[in-house]
C-alpha atoms as an extended CHARMM CRD file, in Angstrom:
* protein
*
       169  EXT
         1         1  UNK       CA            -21.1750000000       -6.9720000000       53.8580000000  PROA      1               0.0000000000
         2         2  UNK       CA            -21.0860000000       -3.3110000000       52.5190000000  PROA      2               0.0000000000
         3         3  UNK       CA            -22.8210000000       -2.5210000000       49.2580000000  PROA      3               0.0000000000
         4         4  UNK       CA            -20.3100000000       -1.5440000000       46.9240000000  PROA      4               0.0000000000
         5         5  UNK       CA            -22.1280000000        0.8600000000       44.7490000000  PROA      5               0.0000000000
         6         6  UNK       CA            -18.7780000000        2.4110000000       43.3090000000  PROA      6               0.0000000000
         7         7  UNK       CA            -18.2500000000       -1.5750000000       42.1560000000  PROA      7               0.0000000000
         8         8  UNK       CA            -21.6210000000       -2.2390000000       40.3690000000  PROA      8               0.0000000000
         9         9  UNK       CA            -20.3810000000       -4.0880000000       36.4930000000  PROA      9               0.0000000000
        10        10  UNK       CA            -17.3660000000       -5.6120000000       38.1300000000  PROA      10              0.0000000000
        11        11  UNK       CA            -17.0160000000       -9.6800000000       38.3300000000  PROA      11              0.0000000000
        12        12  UNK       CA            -18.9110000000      -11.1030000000       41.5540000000  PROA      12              0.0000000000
        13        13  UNK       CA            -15.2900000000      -12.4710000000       42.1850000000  PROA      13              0.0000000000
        14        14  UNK       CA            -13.2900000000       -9.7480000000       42.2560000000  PROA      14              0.0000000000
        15        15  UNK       CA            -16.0540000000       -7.6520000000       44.1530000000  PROA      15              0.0000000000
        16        16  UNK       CA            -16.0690000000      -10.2980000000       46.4280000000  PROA      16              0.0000000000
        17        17  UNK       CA            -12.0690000000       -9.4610000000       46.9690000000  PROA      17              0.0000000000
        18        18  UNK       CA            -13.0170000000       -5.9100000000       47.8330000000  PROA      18              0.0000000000
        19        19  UNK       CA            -15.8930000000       -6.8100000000       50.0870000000  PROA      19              0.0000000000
        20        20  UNK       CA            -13.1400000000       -9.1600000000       52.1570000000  PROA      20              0.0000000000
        21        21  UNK       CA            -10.7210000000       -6.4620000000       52.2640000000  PROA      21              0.0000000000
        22        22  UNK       CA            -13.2660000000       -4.0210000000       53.7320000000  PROA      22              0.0000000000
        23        23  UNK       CA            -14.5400000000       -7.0920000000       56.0800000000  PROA      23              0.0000000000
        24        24  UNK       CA            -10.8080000000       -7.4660000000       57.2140000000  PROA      24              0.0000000000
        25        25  UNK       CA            -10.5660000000       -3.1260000000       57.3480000000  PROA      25              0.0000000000
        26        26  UNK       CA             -7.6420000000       -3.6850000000       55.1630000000  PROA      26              0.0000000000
        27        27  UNK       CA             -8.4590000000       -1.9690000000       51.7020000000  PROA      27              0.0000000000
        28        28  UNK       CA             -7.1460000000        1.4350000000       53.3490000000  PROA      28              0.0000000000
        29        29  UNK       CA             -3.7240000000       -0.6190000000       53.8350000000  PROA      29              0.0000000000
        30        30  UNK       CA             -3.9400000000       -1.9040000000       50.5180000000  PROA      30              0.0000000000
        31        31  UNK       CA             -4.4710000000        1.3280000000       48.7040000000  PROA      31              0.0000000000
        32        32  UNK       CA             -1.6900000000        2.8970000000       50.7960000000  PROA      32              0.0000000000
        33        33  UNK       CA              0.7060000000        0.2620000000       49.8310000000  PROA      33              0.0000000000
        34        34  UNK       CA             -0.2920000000        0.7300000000       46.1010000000  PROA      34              0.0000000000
        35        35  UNK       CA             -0.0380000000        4.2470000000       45.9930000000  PROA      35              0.0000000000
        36        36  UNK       CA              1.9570000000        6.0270000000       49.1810000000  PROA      36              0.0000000000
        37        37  UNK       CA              1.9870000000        9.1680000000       48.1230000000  PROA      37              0.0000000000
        38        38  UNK       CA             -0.5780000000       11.8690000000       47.5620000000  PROA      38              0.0000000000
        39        39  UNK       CA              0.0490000000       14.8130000000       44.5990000000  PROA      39              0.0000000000
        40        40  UNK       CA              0.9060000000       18.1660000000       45.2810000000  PROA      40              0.0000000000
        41        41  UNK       CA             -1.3940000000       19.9600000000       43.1040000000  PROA      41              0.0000000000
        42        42  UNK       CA             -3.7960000000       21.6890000000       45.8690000000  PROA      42              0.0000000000
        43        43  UNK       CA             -4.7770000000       25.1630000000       43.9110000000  PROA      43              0.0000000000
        44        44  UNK       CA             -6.7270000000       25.3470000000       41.0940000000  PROA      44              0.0000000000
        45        45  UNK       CA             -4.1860000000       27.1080000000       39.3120000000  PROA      45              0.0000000000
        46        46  UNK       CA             -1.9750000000       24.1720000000       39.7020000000  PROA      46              0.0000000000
        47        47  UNK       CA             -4.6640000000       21.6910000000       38.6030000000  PROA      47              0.0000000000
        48        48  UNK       CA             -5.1800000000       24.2550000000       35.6160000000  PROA      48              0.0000000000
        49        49  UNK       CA             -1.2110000000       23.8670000000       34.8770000000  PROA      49              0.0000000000
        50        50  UNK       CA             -0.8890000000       20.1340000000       35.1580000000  PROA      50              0.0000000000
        51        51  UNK       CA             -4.5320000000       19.7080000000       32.7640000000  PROA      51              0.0000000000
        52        52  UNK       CA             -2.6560000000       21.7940000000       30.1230000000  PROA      52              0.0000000000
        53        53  UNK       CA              0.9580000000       19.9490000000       30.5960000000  PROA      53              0.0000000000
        54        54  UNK       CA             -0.8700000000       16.6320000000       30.2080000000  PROA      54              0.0000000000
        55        55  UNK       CA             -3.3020000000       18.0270000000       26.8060000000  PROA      55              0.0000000000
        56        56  UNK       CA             -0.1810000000       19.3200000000       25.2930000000  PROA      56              0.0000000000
        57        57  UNK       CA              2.0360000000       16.1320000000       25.5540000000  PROA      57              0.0000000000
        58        58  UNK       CA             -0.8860000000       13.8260000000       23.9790000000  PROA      58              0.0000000000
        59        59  UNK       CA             -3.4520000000       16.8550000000       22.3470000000  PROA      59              0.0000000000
        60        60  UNK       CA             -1.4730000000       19.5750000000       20.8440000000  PROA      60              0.0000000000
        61        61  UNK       CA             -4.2980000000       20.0220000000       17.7160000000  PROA      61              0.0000000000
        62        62  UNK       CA             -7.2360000000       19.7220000000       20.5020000000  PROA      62              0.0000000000
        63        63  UNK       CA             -8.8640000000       22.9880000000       21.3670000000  PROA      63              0.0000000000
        64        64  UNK       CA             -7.7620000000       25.0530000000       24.0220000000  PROA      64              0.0000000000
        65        65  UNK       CA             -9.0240000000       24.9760000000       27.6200000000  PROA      65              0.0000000000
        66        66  UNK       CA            -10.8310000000       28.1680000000       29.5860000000  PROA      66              0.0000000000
        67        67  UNK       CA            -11.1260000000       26.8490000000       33.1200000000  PROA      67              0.0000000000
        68        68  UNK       CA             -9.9360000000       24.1230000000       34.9620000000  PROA      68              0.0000000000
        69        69  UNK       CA            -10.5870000000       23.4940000000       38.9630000000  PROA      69              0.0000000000
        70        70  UNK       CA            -11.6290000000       21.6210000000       41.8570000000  PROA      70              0.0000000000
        71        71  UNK       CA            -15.1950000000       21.8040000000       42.4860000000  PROA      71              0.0000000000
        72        72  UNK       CA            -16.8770000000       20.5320000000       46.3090000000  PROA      72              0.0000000000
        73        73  UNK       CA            -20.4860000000       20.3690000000       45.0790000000  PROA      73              0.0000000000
        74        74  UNK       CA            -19.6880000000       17.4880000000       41.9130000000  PROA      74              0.0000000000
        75        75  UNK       CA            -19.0550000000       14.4510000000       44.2920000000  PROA      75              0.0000000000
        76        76  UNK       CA            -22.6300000000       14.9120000000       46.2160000000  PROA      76              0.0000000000
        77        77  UNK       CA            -24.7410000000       16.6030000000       43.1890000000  PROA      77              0.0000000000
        78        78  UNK       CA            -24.0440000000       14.7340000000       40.4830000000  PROA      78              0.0000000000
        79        79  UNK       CA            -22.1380000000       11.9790000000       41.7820000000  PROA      79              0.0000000000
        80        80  UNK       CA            -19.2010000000       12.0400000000       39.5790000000  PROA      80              0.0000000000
        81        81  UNK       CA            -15.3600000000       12.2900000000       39.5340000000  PROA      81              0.0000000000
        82        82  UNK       CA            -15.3910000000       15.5490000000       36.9690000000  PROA      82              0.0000000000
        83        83  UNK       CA            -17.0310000000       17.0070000000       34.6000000000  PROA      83              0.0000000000
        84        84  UNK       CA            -16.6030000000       18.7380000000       31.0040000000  PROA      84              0.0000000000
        85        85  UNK       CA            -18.5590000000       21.1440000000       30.1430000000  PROA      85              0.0000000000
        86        86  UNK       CA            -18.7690000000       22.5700000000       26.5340000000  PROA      86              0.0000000000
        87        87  UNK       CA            -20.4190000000       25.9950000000       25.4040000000  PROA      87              0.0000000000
        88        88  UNK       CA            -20.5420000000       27.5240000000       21.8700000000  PROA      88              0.0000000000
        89        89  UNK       CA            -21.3470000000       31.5320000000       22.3040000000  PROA      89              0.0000000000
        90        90  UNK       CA            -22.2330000000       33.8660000000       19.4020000000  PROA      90              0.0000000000
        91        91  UNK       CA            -19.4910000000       36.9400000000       19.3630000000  PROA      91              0.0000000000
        92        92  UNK       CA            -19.8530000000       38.9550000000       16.3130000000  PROA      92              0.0000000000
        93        93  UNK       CA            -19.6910000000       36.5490000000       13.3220000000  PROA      93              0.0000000000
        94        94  UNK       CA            -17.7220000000       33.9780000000       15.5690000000  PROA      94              0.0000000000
        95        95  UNK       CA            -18.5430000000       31.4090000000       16.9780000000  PROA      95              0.0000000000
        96        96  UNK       CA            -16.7620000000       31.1120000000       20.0720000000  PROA      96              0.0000000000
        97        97  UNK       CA            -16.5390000000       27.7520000000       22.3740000000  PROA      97              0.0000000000
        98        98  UNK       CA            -15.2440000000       27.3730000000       25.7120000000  PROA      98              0.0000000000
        99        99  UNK       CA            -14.0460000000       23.9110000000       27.1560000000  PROA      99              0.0000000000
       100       100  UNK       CA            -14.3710000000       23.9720000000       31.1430000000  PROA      100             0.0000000000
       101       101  UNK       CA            -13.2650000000       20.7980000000       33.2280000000  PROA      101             0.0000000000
       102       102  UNK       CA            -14.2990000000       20.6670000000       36.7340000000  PROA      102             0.0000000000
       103       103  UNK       CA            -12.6880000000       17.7560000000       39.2060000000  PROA      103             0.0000000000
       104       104  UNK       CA            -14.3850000000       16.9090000000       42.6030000000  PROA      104             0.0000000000
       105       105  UNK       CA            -12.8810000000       18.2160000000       45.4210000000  PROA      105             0.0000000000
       106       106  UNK       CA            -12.1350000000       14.7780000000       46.9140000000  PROA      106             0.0000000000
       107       107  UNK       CA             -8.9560000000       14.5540000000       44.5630000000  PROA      107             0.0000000000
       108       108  UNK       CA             -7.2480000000       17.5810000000       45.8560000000  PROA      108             0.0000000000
       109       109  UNK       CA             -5.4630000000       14.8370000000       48.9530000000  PROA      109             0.0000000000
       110       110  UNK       CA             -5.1000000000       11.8150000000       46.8540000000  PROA      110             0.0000000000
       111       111  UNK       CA             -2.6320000000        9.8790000000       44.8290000000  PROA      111             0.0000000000
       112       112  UNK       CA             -1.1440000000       11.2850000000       41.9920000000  PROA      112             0.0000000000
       113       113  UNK       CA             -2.4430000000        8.5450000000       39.3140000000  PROA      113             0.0000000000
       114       114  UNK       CA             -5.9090000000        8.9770000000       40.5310000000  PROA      114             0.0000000000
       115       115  UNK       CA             -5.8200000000       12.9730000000       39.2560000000  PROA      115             0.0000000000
       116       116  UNK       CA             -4.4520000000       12.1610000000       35.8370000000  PROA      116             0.0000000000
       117       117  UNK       CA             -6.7960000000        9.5850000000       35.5410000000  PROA      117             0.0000000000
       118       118  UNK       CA             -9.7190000000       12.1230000000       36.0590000000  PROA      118             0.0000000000
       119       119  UNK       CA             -7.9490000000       14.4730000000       33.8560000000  PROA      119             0.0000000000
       120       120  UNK       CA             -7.3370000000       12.2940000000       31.3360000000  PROA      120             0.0000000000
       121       121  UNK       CA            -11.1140000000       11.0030000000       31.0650000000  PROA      121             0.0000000000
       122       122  UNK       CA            -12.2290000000       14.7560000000       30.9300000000  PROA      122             0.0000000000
       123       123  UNK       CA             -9.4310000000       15.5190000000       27.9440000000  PROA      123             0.0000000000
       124       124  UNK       CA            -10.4140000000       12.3460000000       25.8860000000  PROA      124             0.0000000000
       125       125  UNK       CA            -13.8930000000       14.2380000000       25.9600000000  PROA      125             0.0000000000
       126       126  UNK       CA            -12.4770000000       16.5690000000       24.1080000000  PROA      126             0.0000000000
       127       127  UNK       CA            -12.3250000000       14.7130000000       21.0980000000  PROA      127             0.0000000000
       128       128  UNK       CA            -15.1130000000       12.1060000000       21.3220000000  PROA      128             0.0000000000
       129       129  UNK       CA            -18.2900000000       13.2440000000       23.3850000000  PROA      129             0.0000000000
       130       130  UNK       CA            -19.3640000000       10.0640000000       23.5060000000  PROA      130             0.0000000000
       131       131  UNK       CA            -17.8750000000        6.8330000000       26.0380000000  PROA      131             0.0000000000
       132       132  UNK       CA            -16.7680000000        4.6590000000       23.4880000000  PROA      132             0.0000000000
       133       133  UNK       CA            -14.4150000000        2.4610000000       22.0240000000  PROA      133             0.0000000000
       134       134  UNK       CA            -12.6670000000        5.3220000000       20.4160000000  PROA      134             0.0000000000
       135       135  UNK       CA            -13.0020000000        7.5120000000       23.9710000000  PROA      135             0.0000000000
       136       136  UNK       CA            -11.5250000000        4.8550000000       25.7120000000  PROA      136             0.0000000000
       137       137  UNK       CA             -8.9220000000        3.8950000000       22.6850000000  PROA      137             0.0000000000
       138       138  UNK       CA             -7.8230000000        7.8480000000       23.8070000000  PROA      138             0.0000000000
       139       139  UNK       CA             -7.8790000000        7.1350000000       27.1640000000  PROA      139             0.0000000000
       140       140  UNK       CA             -5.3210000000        4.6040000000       27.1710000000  PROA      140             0.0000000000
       141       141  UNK       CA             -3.3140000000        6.5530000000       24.5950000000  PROA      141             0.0000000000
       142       142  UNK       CA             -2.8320000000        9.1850000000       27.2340000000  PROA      142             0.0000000000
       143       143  UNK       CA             -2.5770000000        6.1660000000       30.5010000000  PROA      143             0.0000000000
       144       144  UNK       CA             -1.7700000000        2.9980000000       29.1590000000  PROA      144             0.0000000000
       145       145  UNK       CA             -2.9440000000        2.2470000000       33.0280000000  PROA      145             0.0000000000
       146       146  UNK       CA             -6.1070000000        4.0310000000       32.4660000000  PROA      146             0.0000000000
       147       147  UNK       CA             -8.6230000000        0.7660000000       33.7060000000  PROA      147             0.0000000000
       148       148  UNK       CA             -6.4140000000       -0.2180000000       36.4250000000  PROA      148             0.0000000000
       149       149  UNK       CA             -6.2580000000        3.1490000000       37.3670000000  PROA      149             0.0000000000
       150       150  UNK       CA             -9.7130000000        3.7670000000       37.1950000000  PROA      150             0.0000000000
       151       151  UNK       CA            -10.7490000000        0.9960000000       38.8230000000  PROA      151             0.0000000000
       152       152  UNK       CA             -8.5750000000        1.6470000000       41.7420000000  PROA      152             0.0000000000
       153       153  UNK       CA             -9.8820000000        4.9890000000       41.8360000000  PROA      153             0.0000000000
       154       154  UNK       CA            -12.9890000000        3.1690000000       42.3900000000  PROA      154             0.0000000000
       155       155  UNK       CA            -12.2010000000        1.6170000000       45.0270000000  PROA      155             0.0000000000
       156       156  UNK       CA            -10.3900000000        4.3790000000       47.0090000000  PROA      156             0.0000000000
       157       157  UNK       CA            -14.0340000000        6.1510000000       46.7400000000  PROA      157             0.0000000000
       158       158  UNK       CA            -15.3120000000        3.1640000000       48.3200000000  PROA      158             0.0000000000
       159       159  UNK       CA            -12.3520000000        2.9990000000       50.8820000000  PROA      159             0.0000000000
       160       160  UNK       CA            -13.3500000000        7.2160000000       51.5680000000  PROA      160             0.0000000000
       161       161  UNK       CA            -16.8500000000        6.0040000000       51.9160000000  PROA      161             0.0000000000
       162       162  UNK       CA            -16.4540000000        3.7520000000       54.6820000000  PROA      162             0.0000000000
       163       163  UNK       CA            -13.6050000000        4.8550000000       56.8260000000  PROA      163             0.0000000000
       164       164  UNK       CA            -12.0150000000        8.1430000000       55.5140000000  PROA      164             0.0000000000
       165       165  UNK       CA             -9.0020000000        8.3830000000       53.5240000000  PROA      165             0.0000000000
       166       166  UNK       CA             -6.1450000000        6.0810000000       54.1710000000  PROA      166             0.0000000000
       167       167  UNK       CA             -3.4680000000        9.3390000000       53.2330000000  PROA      167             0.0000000000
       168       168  UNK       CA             -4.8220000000       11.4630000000       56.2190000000  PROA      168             0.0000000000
       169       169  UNK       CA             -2.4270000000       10.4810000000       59.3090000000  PROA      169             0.0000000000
C-alpha cells in the first residue's frame, strides 16, 4: 500500500478507501468524474483578478492585496498549497502593510474548486492569522464546500504523486 502522507488525521476507514482506489489505479478516474474540468486561470494576472473578485464578494472591509501569483518553488520548499505573506514597512509617519498570496504552481492545470479553495484559505488569513475555529468559520463563509473541497484537494495531490494528473490527456 502507498503511504498517504497528504491523508495523515483522516479516519483509518476512509484512508483505507483511498488506499483501495490507488490499489485499483482508479482515484485518477474518480477525481476526473468529480471534477472534469480544469480552470482557465493560467497567468498570474488572471489568478491576481479572480483573488480580488472572490475578496470583494465575501471581504469588501479586508485590506487590499499587493501581489498575487503562482509560485513553482512552494510545493517542494515548503510543502504547501500557498502561502500569505504579511509585511508592515515604515514610509514617513505611515505605516504601510502589504498582503502577498502566493499559490503553488501545481494549481495552474487543475479543477476550478481546488483554486478557490487555496484562495479562499489564503483570504480567511486575512482576517484571523491563526487556523482556528473562527479561520475556518470564514472559510466556509466564503465555500460552504470548503472541507470537502479541501480534502479532495488532498487527495488529487496524492493522485499527482503517484501517477500524474488525471486532467493531462
Amino acid at each position: 500500500m502507498h503511504h498517504l502522507k497528504y491523508l495523515t488525521g483522516y479516519p483509518p476507514q476512509l484512508t483505507a478507501q483511498v488506499a483501495q482506489l490507488v490499489t485499483e489505479n482508479r482515484l485518477g478516474e474518480v477525481l476526473a468524474q468529480r471534477y472534469p474540468t480544469v480552470h482557465d486561470v493560467r497567468t498570474d494576472r488572471a489568478l491576481y483578478d479572480f483573488t480580488v473578485a472572490v475578496k470583494n464578494e465575501f471581504m469588501r472591509t479586508a485590506q487590499p492585496l499587493s501581489r498575487v501569483l503562482y509560485d513553482g518553488k512552494i510545493h517542494a520548499i515548503k510543502n504547501a498549497l500557498g502561502t500569505h505573506t504579511f509585511v508592515s514597512r515604515v514610509q514617513g509617519g505611515k505605516l504601510k502593510a502589504k498582503h502577498e498570496i502566493r499559490i503553488a504552481s501545481i494549481f495552474r492545470e487543475a479543477p476550478l474548486e481546488f483554486l478557490k479553495m487555496i484562495v479562499v484559505h489564503e483570504l480567511a488569513h486575512l482576517k484571523e492569522k491563526e487556523h482556528n475555529k473562527a479561520f475556518y468559520q470564514l472559510c466556509e463563509y466564503m465555500e460552504p464546500r470548503y472541507h470537502q473541497l479541501e480534502f479532495d484537494t488532498r487527495l488529487f495531490l496524492t493522485q499527482m504523486e503517484i501517477a500524474g494528473s488525471p486532467y493531462l490527456p
